[in-house]
Tab-separated table of C-alpha atoms in Angstrom:
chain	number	residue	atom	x	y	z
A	1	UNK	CA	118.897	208.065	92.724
A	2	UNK	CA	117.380	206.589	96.061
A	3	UNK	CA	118.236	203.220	96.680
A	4	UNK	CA	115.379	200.325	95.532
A	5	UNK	CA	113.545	198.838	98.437
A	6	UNK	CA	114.656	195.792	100.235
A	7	UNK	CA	111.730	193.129	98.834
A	8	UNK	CA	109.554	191.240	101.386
A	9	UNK	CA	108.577	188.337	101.871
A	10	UNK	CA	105.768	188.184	99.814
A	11	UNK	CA	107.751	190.096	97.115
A	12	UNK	CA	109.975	187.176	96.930
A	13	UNK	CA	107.351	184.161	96.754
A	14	UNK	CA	106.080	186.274	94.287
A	15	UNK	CA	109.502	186.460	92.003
A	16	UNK	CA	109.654	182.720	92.983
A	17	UNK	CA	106.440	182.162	90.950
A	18	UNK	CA	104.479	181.115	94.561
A	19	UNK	CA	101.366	182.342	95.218
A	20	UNK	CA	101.714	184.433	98.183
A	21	UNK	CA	99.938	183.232	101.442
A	22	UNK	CA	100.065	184.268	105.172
A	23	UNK	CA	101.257	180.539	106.031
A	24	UNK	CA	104.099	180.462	103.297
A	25	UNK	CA	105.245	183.919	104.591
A	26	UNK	CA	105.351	182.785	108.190
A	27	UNK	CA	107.003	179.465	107.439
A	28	UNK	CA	109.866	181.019	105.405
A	29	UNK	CA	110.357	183.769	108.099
A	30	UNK	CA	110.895	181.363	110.788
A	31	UNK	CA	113.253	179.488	108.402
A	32	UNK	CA	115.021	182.453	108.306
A	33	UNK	CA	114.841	183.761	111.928
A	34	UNK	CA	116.256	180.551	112.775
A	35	UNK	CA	119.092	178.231	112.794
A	36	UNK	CA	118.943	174.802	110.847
A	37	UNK	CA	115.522	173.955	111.899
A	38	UNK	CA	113.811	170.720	111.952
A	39	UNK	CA	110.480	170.543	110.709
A	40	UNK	CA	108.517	170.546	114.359
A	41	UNK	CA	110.245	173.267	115.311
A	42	UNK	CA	109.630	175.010	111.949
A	43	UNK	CA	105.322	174.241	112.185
A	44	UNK	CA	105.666	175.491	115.989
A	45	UNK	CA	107.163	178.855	114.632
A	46	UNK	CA	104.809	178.785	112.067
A	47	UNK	CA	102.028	178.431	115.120
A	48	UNK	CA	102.962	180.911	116.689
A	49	UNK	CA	102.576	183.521	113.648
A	50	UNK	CA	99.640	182.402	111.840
A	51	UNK	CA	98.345	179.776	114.797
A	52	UNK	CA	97.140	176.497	113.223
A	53	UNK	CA	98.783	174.835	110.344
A	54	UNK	CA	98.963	171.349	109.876
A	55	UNK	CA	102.185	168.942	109.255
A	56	UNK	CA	101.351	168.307	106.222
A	57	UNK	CA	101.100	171.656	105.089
A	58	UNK	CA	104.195	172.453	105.910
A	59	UNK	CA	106.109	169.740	104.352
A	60	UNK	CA	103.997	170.720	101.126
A	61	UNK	CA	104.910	174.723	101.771
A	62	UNK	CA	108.871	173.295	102.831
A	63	UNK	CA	108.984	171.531	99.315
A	64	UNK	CA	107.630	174.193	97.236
A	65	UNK	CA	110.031	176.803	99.154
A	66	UNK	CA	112.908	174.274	98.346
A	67	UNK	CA	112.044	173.645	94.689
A	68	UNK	CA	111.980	178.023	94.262
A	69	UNK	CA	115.143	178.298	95.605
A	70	UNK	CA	114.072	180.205	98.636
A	71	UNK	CA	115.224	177.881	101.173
A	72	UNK	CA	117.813	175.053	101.232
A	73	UNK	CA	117.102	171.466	102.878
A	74	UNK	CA	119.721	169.361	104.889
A	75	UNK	CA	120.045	166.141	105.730
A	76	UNK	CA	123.293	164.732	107.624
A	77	UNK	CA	123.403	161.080	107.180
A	78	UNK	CA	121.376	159.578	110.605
A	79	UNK	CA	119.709	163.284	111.055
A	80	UNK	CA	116.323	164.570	110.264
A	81	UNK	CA	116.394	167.269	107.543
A	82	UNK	CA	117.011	170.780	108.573
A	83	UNK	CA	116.592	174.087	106.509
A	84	UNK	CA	117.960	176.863	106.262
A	85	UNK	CA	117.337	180.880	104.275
A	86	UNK	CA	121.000	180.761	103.570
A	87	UNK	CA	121.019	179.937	99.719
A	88	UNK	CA	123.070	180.284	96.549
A	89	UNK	CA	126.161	180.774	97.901
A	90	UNK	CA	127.598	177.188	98.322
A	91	UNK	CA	128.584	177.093	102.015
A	92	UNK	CA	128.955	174.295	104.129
A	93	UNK	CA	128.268	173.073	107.564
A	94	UNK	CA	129.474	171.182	110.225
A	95	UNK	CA	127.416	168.882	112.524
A	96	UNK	CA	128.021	167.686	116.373
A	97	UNK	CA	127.912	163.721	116.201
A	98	UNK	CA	126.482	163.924	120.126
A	99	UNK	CA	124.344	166.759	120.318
A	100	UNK	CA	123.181	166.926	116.324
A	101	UNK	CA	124.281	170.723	116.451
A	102	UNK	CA	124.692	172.158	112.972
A	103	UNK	CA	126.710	175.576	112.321
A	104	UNK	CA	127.503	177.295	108.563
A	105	UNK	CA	131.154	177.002	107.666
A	106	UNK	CA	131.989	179.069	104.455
A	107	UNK	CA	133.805	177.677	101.158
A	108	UNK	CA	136.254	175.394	101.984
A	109	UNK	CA	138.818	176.626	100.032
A	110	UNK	CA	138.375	178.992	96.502
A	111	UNK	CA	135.587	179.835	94.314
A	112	UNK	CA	132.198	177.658	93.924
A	113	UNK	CA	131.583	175.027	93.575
A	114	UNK	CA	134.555	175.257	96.522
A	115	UNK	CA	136.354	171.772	95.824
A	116	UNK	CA	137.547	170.502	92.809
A	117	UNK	CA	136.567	166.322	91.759
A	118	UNK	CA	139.654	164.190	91.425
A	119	UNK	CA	137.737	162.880	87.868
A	120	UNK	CA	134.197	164.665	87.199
A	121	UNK	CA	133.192	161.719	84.796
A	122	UNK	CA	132.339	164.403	82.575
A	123	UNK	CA	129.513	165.880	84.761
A	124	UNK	CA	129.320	169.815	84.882
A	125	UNK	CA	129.847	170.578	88.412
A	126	UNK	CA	127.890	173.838	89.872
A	127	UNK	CA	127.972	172.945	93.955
A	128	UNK	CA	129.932	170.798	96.204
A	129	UNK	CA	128.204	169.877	99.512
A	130	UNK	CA	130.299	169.200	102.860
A	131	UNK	CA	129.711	168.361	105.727
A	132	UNK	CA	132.562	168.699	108.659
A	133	UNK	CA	131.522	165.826	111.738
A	134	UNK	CA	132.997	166.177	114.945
A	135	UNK	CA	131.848	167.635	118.745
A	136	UNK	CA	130.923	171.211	119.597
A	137	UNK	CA	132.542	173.197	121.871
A	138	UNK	CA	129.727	172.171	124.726
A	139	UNK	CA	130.020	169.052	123.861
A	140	UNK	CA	133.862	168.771	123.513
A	141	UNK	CA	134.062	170.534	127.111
A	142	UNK	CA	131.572	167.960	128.760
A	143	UNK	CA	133.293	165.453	127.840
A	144	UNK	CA	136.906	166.242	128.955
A	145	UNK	CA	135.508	167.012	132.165
């Protein structure tokens, strides 16, 4: 039996309940093509697919991409929200307190939701987010020289 094709883009708005246009397929490529992206950089990607979309339209495509599950927002306390197409699988990241840098890190330890509450006050836990704060490597090196 040959092997089912791998969906595209507009496959998956589609499955996501989205209607399918040329600016939602451009924005959540870029998410995906790139690497914790802030929203500027995300409507200049976007620009350079499509060529004009406003701001506004993509904080309106951003949040509907969110909402479906497509794409996942960040927001390290003091740092503008990034996102990301890595979804559903609970990772984490950690984020350079000089340069704002943010890289994946995978489960901290075991299955998801990854970290156990001390008391879960009786809530039904399904994800844990983390975030690991320190310098990266380019920063760490700059400033021990």
């Amino acid at each position: 039996m040959p092997a089912s094709p791998t969906p595209t883009t507009a496959d998956e708005l589609r499955g996501a309940g989205l209607r399918v246009t040329a600016a939602r397929v451009a924005l959540l490529e870029t998410v995906r093509d790139g690497d914790h992206l802030g929203v500027e950089a995300i409507a200049s990607g976007v620009r350079d697919r499509v060529g004009h979309i406003t701001l506004q339209a993509v904080y309106e495509a951003l949040h509907a991409l969110t909402a479906a599950g497509l794409v996942r927002r960040i927001e390290p306390a003091g740092h503008p929200a990034r996102f990301e197409g890595r979804v559903g699988d609970n990772h984490h990241h950690l984020v350079c307190r000089s340069c704002g840098t943010v890289a994946d890190v995978d489960c901290a330890v075991g299955d998801a939701p990854c970290l156990t509450a001390s008391d879960d006050r009786g809530f039904s836990i399904d994800e844990a987010e983390v975030v690991y704060w320190g310098l990266c490597p380019d920063c760490s090196n700059r400033r021990s020289s």
